[in-house]
Amino acid sequence: MKLPELPWMFLPSSSTPMFFEPVTRCLHKIWLPAALKSGRLCGSRGPWVFISTKDPEPQFTLYNLCNGEKRGRIDLPLTILDKQGVTRCARVEMAALSLPPSTAGYTVAAVVHIGQSLDYTIATWEFKEDHWTEIGSAADRVLDILFYQGSFHFLTSNEDLIRLVPEGPSFRMVRYHVELRSSKPLDDLYEAQDGTMLRRYLVESTAGHLLFAVKKTHCSKRTVDIKVFRLSVDDAGQATWVHYKNTAGEMIYLGQASSISCVTQSEPTIHFLDDRLVKSEDEADRYHRRDMGGLRPHVLQVSWYSYRTPNEESRFSYRAPDDIGATDVPTPVWCEPQSDGFTM
């Protein structure tokens, strides 16, 4: 079966993991090794997903959803070589690929916690290395990671960027301070409200712009607003997040370490998945994933400048069988099963 070019949502489950195709609203069962079914998803690229498991033993795996166990599994280390040259345990929060593993010279970058620390450490791994290599620590919480135009980019909680720049056999961290925070009104308006959550994502536009999206979920139940901004750097080097005008036929899919943009013949839409980690009231070991769907932008005029932004009236929810509604494994990620010519 040849898969459509648009991204699919990978829905983890310890019993029946599935693909969900947003356009047709169809579910497709997928086989996974038993040990990986209960794993937490930490990012994706194409058909490859990062899976972190605790039971029956800790593992961190890069797994190809199309090629399977024999040709599509890479086990990554659970230890890191820190700045002092000491090998320590590492827990991966999120990860990203520079290139598909079928390509020579690919690199994995990740946000990890060393030992019992909750600090956000940025690390890299090259093929056949025994450990992660510590690059440095982020002063603020890291919210997302994206491989963009040849470099790994990390979004921090104050909306600054960290970029990994090659230096000799390793990398160094370059911090970019964004002077003007275009989403600050969202913080002032929403974060003071009880039960309101803001999620932030990085994604590359179809035209090659670096985008930053803010998703607002009301009362921890329903996504009602998404604002998208584009990174703009002036001649003096000052960086600003400015409102982004979606191009016609552009689809944006938002998910931590898995965001994607695509060109389609359809109306511009921003798709989102449920990453709330909200547990069911009836079953303590079940997580809701009912807040999944899309928002269609409309044109607003701000002074002399017009831009497209979603509004709640354009919101739609995915309609699917009941088994999409809850799971014992959070949270979904976007993936592209057909990328690099893969079929299933």
CSV table of C-alpha atoms in Angstrom, one decimal:
chain,number,residue,atom,x,y,z
A,1,MET,CA,0.0,0.0,0.0
A,2,LYS,CA,1.4,3.4,-1.0
A,3,LEU,CA,1.0,5.9,1.8
A,4,PRO,CA,-0.2,9.5,1.2
A,5,GLU,CA,2.4,12.3,1.3
A,6,LEU,CA,0.8,14.2,4.1
A,7,PRO,CA,2.0,13.4,7.7
A,8,TRP,CA,0.3,10.8,9.8
A,9,MET,CA,-0.1,10.8,13.5
A,10,PHE,CA,1.5,7.9,15.4
A,11,LEU,CA,-0.7,7.0,18.4
A,12,PRO,CA,1.3,5.0,21.0
A,13,SER,CA,-0.3,2.2,23.0
A,14,SER,CA,0.9,-0.7,25.0
A,15,SER,CA,-1.7,-2.9,23.3
A,16,THR,CA,-2.5,-1.6,19.8
A,17,PRO,CA,-0.3,1.2,18.5
A,18,MET,CA,-1.8,2.9,15.4
A,19,PHE,CA,-1.3,5.4,12.6
A,20,PHE,CA,-4.1,8.0,12.3
A,21,GLU,CA,-4.5,9.8,8.9
A,22,PRO,CA,-6.1,13.2,9.5
A,23,VAL,CA,-7.5,13.8,6.0
A,24,THR,CA,-9.5,10.5,5.7
A,25,ARG,CA,-9.8,10.1,9.5
A,26,CYS,CA,-8.7,6.5,9.1
A,27,LEU,CA,-6.8,4.3,11.7
A,28,HIS,CA,-4.2,1.8,10.7
A,29,LYS,CA,-2.7,-0.7,13.1
A,30,ILE,CA,1.0,-1.0,13.2
A,31,TRP,CA,3.3,-3.8,14.6
A,32,LEU,CA,5.9,-2.8,17.2
A,33,PRO,CA,8.2,-5.0,19.3
A,34,ALA,CA,6.5,-5.7,22.6
A,35,ALA,CA,9.3,-3.9,24.6
A,36,LEU,CA,8.7,-0.7,22.6
A,37,LYS,CA,4.9,-0.5,22.8
A,38,SER,CA,4.8,1.2,26.2
A,39,GLY,CA,7.7,3.6,25.4
A,40,ARG,CA,7.4,7.4,25.5
A,41,LEU,CA,7.9,9.1,22.1
A,42,CYS,CA,10.6,11.7,22.1
A,43,GLY,CA,10.6,13.0,18.5
A,44,SER,CA,10.5,11.9,14.9
A,45,ARG,CA,11.8,12.5,11.4
A,46,GLY,CA,10.2,10.8,8.4
A,47,PRO,CA,9.3,7.2,9.4
A,48,TRP,CA,11.9,7.3,12.2
A,49,VAL,CA,10.7,7.8,15.8
A,50,PHE,CA,12.6,8.1,19.1
A,51,ILE,CA,11.2,5.8,21.8
A,52,SER,CA,12.2,5.8,25.5
A,53,THR,CA,11.2,2.8,27.6
A,54,LYS,CA,11.6,2.0,31.3
A,55,ASP,CA,10.3,-1.6,31.5
A,56,PRO,CA,11.3,-4.3,31.5
A,57,GLU,CA,14.6,-2.5,31.2
A,58,PRO,CA,15.6,1.1,30.2
A,59,GLN,CA,16.2,1.6,26.5
A,60,PHE,CA,16.4,4.5,24.1
A,61,THR,CA,15.7,3.5,20.5
A,62,LEU,CA,15.5,5.0,17.1
A,63,TYR,CA,12.9,3.0,15.3
A,64,ASN,CA,11.7,3.0,11.7
A,65,LEU,CA,7.9,2.4,11.7
A,66,CYS,CA,8.0,1.0,8.1
A,67,ASN,CA,11.2,-1.1,8.0
A,68,GLY,CA,10.7,-2.7,11.4
A,69,GLU,CA,12.9,-4.6,13.8
A,70,LYS,CA,15.4,-6.1,11.3
A,71,ARG,CA,16.4,-3.1,9.2
A,72,GLY,CA,15.0,-0.2,11.1
A,73,ARG,CA,16.2,-0.2,14.7
A,74,ILE,CA,19.1,1.6,16.2
A,75,ASP,CA,19.7,1.4,20.0
A,76,LEU,CA,21.2,4.6,21.4
A,77,PRO,CA,23.2,4.9,24.6
A,78,LEU,CA,21.8,5.6,28.1
A,79,THR,CA,25.0,7.2,29.3
A,80,ILE,CA,26.7,10.5,28.6
A,81,LEU,CA,30.3,11.7,28.6
A,82,ASP,CA,30.2,15.0,30.6
A,83,LYS,CA,32.5,18.0,30.3
A,84,GLN,CA,34.8,16.4,32.9
A,85,GLY,CA,35.2,13.2,30.9
A,86,VAL,CA,33.1,11.3,33.4
A,87,THR,CA,30.5,8.8,32.1
A,88,ARG,CA,27.1,9.3,33.8
A,89,CYS,CA,23.5,8.1,33.3
A,90,ALA,CA,21.3,10.2,31.0
A,91,ARG,CA,17.6,10.5,30.5
A,92,VAL,CA,16.5,11.8,27.1
A,93,GLU,CA,13.7,14.4,27.1
A,94,MET,CA,13.5,14.9,23.3
A,95,ALA,CA,15.7,14.2,20.3
A,96,ALA,CA,16.1,15.1,16.6
A,97,LEU,CA,17.9,13.7,13.5
A,98,SER,CA,20.1,15.7,11.2
A,99,LEU,CA,19.7,13.2,8.3
A,100,PRO,CA,18.0,9.9,7.8
A,101,PRO,CA,20.1,7.0,9.3
A,102,SER,CA,20.4,5.6,5.8
A,103,THR,CA,22.6,8.6,5.1
A,104,ALA,CA,26.3,8.5,6.1
A,105,GLY,CA,27.4,11.1,8.7
A,106,TYR,CA,24.0,11.6,10.4
A,107,THR,CA,23.9,13.1,13.9
A,108,VAL,CA,21.4,12.9,16.7
A,109,ALA,CA,21.0,15.9,19.0
A,110,ALA,CA,19.0,15.6,22.3
A,111,VAL,CA,17.9,17.4,25.4
A,112,VAL,CA,18.9,15.2,28.3
A,113,HIS,CA,18.9,15.2,32.1
A,114,ILE,CA,22.1,13.9,33.7
A,115,GLY,CA,21.7,11.6,36.7
A,116,GLN,CA,19.0,12.9,38.9
A,117,SER,CA,19.4,16.5,37.8
A,118,LEU,CA,16.4,18.3,36.2
A,119,ASP,CA,18.8,20.7,34.4
A,120,TYR,CA,18.4,20.8,30.6
A,121,THR,CA,21.6,19.5,29.0
A,122,ILE,CA,22.2,19.5,25.2
A,123,ALA,CA,24.0,16.5,23.9
A,124,THR,CA,24.9,14.8,20.6
A,125,TRP,CA,25.5,11.3,19.4
A,126,GLU,CA,27.3,10.0,16.3
A,127,PHE,CA,26.9,6.6,14.8
A,128,LYS,CA,28.7,3.8,16.7
A,129,GLU,CA,29.6,6.1,19.7
A,130,ASP,CA,29.3,4.4,23.1
A,131,HIS,CA,28.0,7.5,24.9
A,132,TRP,CA,26.2,10.8,24.3
A,133,THR,CA,28.6,13.8,24.3
A,134,GLU,CA,27.7,16.8,26.5
A,135,ILE,CA,27.8,20.1,24.6
A,136,GLY,CA,26.5,22.4,27.3
A,137,SER,CA,23.6,23.3,29.6
A,138,ALA,CA,20.7,25.6,28.8
A,139,ALA,CA,20.0,28.3,31.4
A,140,ASP,CA,16.3,28.0,30.8
A,141,ARG,CA,13.9,25.1,30.1
A,142,VAL,CA,14.1,23.8,26.6
A,143,LEU,CA,10.7,23.4,24.9
A,144,ASP,CA,11.4,22.1,21.5
A,145,ILE,CA,14.2,21.0,19.0
A,146,LEU,CA,14.3,21.3,15.3
A,147,PHE,CA,17.0,20.5,12.6
A,148,TYR,CA,16.7,23.6,10.4
A,149,GLN,CA,18.9,24.6,7.5
A,150,GLY,CA,21.9,22.4,8.5
A,151,SER,CA,21.8,23.1,12.2
A,152,PHE,CA,20.1,21.9,15.3
A,153,HIS,CA,17.9,24.7,16.9
A,154,PHE,CA,16.5,24.6,20.4
A,155,LEU,CA,13.6,26.8,21.7
A,156,THR,CA,13.9,28.0,25.3
A,157,SER,CA,11.1,29.0,27.7
A,158,ASN,CA,11.9,32.7,27.2
A,159,GLU,CA,11.6,32.3,23.4
A,160,ASP,CA,15.4,32.5,22.8
A,161,LEU,CA,17.1,30.1,20.5
A,162,ILE,CA,20.2,27.9,20.9
A,163,ARG,CA,22.0,26.7,17.8
A,164,LEU,CA,24.6,24.0,17.6
A,165,VAL,CA,27.5,25.1,15.4
A,166,PRO,CA,30.1,22.5,14.3
A,167,GLU,CA,33.5,23.0,15.9
A,168,GLY,CA,36.2,20.5,15.2
A,169,PRO,CA,34.9,17.0,15.8
A,170,SER,CA,32.1,18.3,18.1
A,171,PHE,CA,29.8,21.3,18.4
A,172,ARG,CA,29.5,24.5,20.4
A,173,MET,CA,26.3,26.3,21.5
A,174,VAL,CA,25.4,29.7,20.2
A,175,ARG,CA,22.7,31.5,22.0
A,176,TYR,CA,20.4,34.0,20.1
A,177,HIS,CA,18.5,36.4,22.3
A,178,VAL,CA,15.2,37.5,20.8
A,179,GLU,CA,14.8,41.1,21.9
A,180,LEU,CA,11.2,41.5,21.0
A,181,ARG,CA,8.8,38.8,22.2
A,182,SER,CA,5.8,39.0,19.9
A,183,SER,CA,3.9,36.4,21.9
A,184,LYS,CA,4.2,38.3,25.2
A,185,PRO,CA,0.6,39.4,25.0
A,186,LEU,CA,-0.4,35.8,25.0
A,187,ASP,CA,1.5,35.2,28.2
A,188,ASP,CA,-0.2,38.2,29.9
A,189,LEU,CA,-3.6,37.2,28.7
A,190,TYR,CA,-3.6,33.5,29.1
A,191,GLU,CA,-1.0,32.3,31.6
A,192,ALA,CA,-2.7,34.1,34.5
A,193,GLN,CA,-5.9,32.1,33.9
A,194,ASP,CA,-6.4,29.0,35.9
A,195,GLY,CA,-6.2,25.8,33.9
A,196,THR,CA,-4.8,27.5,30.8
A,197,MET,CA,-1.7,25.9,29.1
A,198,LEU,CA,0.6,27.3,26.5
A,199,ARG,CA,2.6,25.0,24.3
A,200,ARG,CA,5.4,26.3,22.1
A,201,TYR,CA,6.9,24.7,19.0
A,202,LEU,CA,9.5,25.2,16.2
A,203,VAL,CA,8.7,24.3,12.6
A,204,GLU,CA,10.2,25.1,9.2
A,205,SER,CA,7.7,26.7,6.8
A,206,THR,CA,7.3,25.4,3.3
A,207,ALA,CA,9.2,28.6,2.1
A,208,GLY,CA,12.1,27.8,4.5
A,209,HIS,CA,11.4,30.3,7.3
A,210,LEU,CA,12.0,29.4,10.9
A,211,LEU,CA,8.6,29.5,12.6
A,212,PHE,CA,7.6,29.6,16.2
A,213,ALA,CA,4.0,28.6,17.2
A,214,VAL,CA,2.1,29.1,20.5
A,215,LYS,CA,-0.8,26.9,21.1
A,216,LYS,CA,-3.3,27.9,23.8
A,217,THR,CA,-5.5,25.3,25.5
A,218,HIS,CA,-8.4,26.5,27.6
A,219,CYS,CA,-9.0,25.0,31.0
A,220,SER,CA,-6.6,22.1,30.1
A,221,LYS,CA,-9.4,20.7,27.8
A,222,ARG,CA,-9.6,22.4,24.4
A,223,THR,CA,-7.2,24.2,22.1
A,224,VAL,CA,-8.8,27.5,21.1
A,225,ASP,CA,-6.0,29.6,19.7
A,226,ILE,CA,-2.7,29.2,17.8
A,227,LYS,CA,-0.4,32.1,17.0
A,228,VAL,CA,2.5,31.6,14.5
A,229,PHE,CA,5.5,33.8,14.3
A,230,ARG,CA,8.5,34.0,11.9
A,231,LEU,CA,12.1,34.8,13.0
A,232,SER,CA,13.2,38.1,11.6
A,233,VAL,CA,16.8,39.4,12.0
A,234,ASP,CA,17.5,43.1,11.0
A,235,ASP,CA,20.7,44.6,9.6
A,236,ALA,CA,21.9,45.3,13.2
A,237,GLY,CA,21.5,41.6,14.1
A,238,GLN,CA,18.4,42.1,16.3
A,239,ALA,CA,16.1,39.1,16.3
A,240,THR,CA,12.3,39.4,16.5
A,241,TRP,CA,9.4,37.1,16.3
A,242,VAL,CA,7.0,38.7,13.8
A,243,HIS,CA,3.5,37.6,12.9
A,244,TYR,CA,3.6,35.0,10.1
A,245,LYS,CA,1.3,35.1,7.1
A,246,ASN,CA,0.5,31.6,6.1
A,247,THR,CA,0.9,30.9,2.4
A,248,ALA,CA,-1.9,29.4,0.4
A,249,GLY,CA,-2.0,25.7,0.5
A,250,GLU,CA,0.3,25.4,3.5
A,251,MET,CA,-0.4,22.8,6.1
A,252,ILE,CA,1.4,23.0,9.5
A,253,TYR,CA,1.4,20.1,11.9
A,254,LEU,CA,2.5,20.9,15.4
A,255,GLY,CA,4.1,18.4,17.8
A,256,GLN,CA,7.1,18.5,20.1
A,257,ALA,CA,10.2,17.5,18.1
A,258,SER,CA,8.0,16.4,15.3
A,259,SER,CA,6.5,19.5,13.7
A,260,ILE,CA,6.2,19.5,9.9
A,261,SER,CA,4.9,21.8,7.2
A,262,CYS,CA,3.6,20.7,3.8
A,263,VAL,CA,2.3,22.1,0.6
A,264,THR,CA,-1.2,20.9,-0.4
A,265,GLN,CA,-4.1,21.9,-2.6
A,266,SER,CA,-6.3,22.4,0.4
A,267,GLU,CA,-7.1,25.4,2.5
A,268,PRO,CA,-4.3,26.5,4.9
A,269,THR,CA,-4.7,24.6,8.1
A,270,ILE,CA,-2.7,24.3,11.4
A,271,HIS,CA,-3.1,20.7,12.8
A,272,PHE,CA,-2.4,19.9,16.4
A,273,LEU,CA,-2.2,16.8,18.5
A,274,ASP,CA,-3.0,16.1,22.2
A,275,ASP,CA,0.1,16.6,24.3
A,276,ARG,CA,-1.6,17.7,27.6
A,277,LEU,CA,-0.7,14.6,29.7
A,278,VAL,CA,-4.2,14.9,31.2
A,279,LYS,CA,-5.2,11.6,32.9
A,280,SER,CA,-8.7,10.1,32.8
A,281,GLU,CA,-10.9,10.6,35.8
A,282,ASP,CA,-12.2,7.1,35.6
A,283,GLU,CA,-8.9,5.3,34.8
A,284,ALA,CA,-5.8,6.7,36.5
A,285,ASP,CA,-3.5,4.9,34.1
A,286,ARG,CA,-5.2,6.3,31.0
A,287,TYR,CA,-4.4,9.6,29.2
A,288,HIS,CA,-7.0,11.6,27.3
A,289,ARG,CA,-6.2,12.5,23.7
A,290,ARG,CA,-9.4,14.1,22.7
A,291,ASP,CA,-8.0,17.5,22.0
A,292,MET,CA,-6.8,16.9,18.4
A,293,GLY,CA,-7.8,18.6,15.3
A,294,GLY,CA,-7.0,21.8,13.4
A,295,LEU,CA,-7.6,25.6,13.1
A,296,ARG,CA,-8.0,27.4,9.8
A,297,PRO,CA,-6.4,30.8,9.6
A,298,HIS,CA,-8.3,34.0,8.6
A,299,VAL,CA,-6.9,37.3,7.6
A,300,LEU,CA,-6.6,40.1,10.3
A,301,GLN,CA,-5.5,43.7,9.7
A,302,VAL,CA,-3.1,45.1,12.3
A,303,SER,CA,-2.3,48.7,11.4
A,304,TRP,CA,-0.9,48.6,7.9
A,305,TYR,CA,0.0,44.9,8.1
A,306,SER,CA,-2.3,42.0,7.4
A,307,TYR,CA,-1.6,38.5,8.5
A,308,ARG,CA,-3.3,35.2,8.8
A,309,THR,CA,-4.1,33.8,12.2
A,310,PRO,CA,-6.4,30.9,13.4
A,311,ASN,CA,-9.5,31.6,15.3
A,312,GLU,CA,-11.7,29.3,17.5
A,313,GLU,CA,-14.6,29.5,15.1
A,314,SER,CA,-12.6,27.7,12.5
A,315,ARG,CA,-11.6,24.9,14.9
A,316,PHE,CA,-12.4,21.3,14.0
A,317,SER,CA,-11.8,18.0,15.8
A,318,TYR,CA,-10.7,14.8,14.3
A,319,ARG,CA,-13.6,12.2,14.2
A,320,ALA,CA,-12.4,8.7,14.7
A,321,PRO,CA,-13.4,5.5,16.5
A,322,ASP,CA,-13.4,5.5,20.3
A,323,ASP,CA,-9.9,3.9,20.5
A,324,ILE,CA,-8.3,7.2,19.5
A,325,GLY,CA,-9.8,8.8,22.6
A,326,ALA,CA,-7.6,7.5,25.4
A,327,THR,CA,-4.3,5.6,25.9
A,328,ASP,CA,-2.0,4.4,28.5
A,329,VAL,CA,1.0,5.9,26.7
A,330,PRO,CA,1.4,9.6,26.1
A,331,THR,CA,1.8,11.4,23.7
A,332,PRO,CA,1.4,11.2,19.9
A,333,VAL,CA,3.9,12.5,17.3
A,334,TRP,CA,3.7,13.3,13.7
A,335,CYS,CA,5.6,11.2,11.2
A,336,GLU,CA,6.0,10.8,7.5
A,337,PRO,CA,5.9,7.1,6.7
A,338,GLN,CA,6.5,7.6,2.9
A,339,SER,CA,9.5,10.0,3.2
A,340,ASP,CA,12.7,8.8,1.5
A,341,GLY,CA,10.5,6.5,-0.7
A,342,PHE,CA,9.4,4.2,2.1
A,343,THR,CA,6.2,2.3,1.5
A,344,MET,CA,4.3,-0.2,3.6
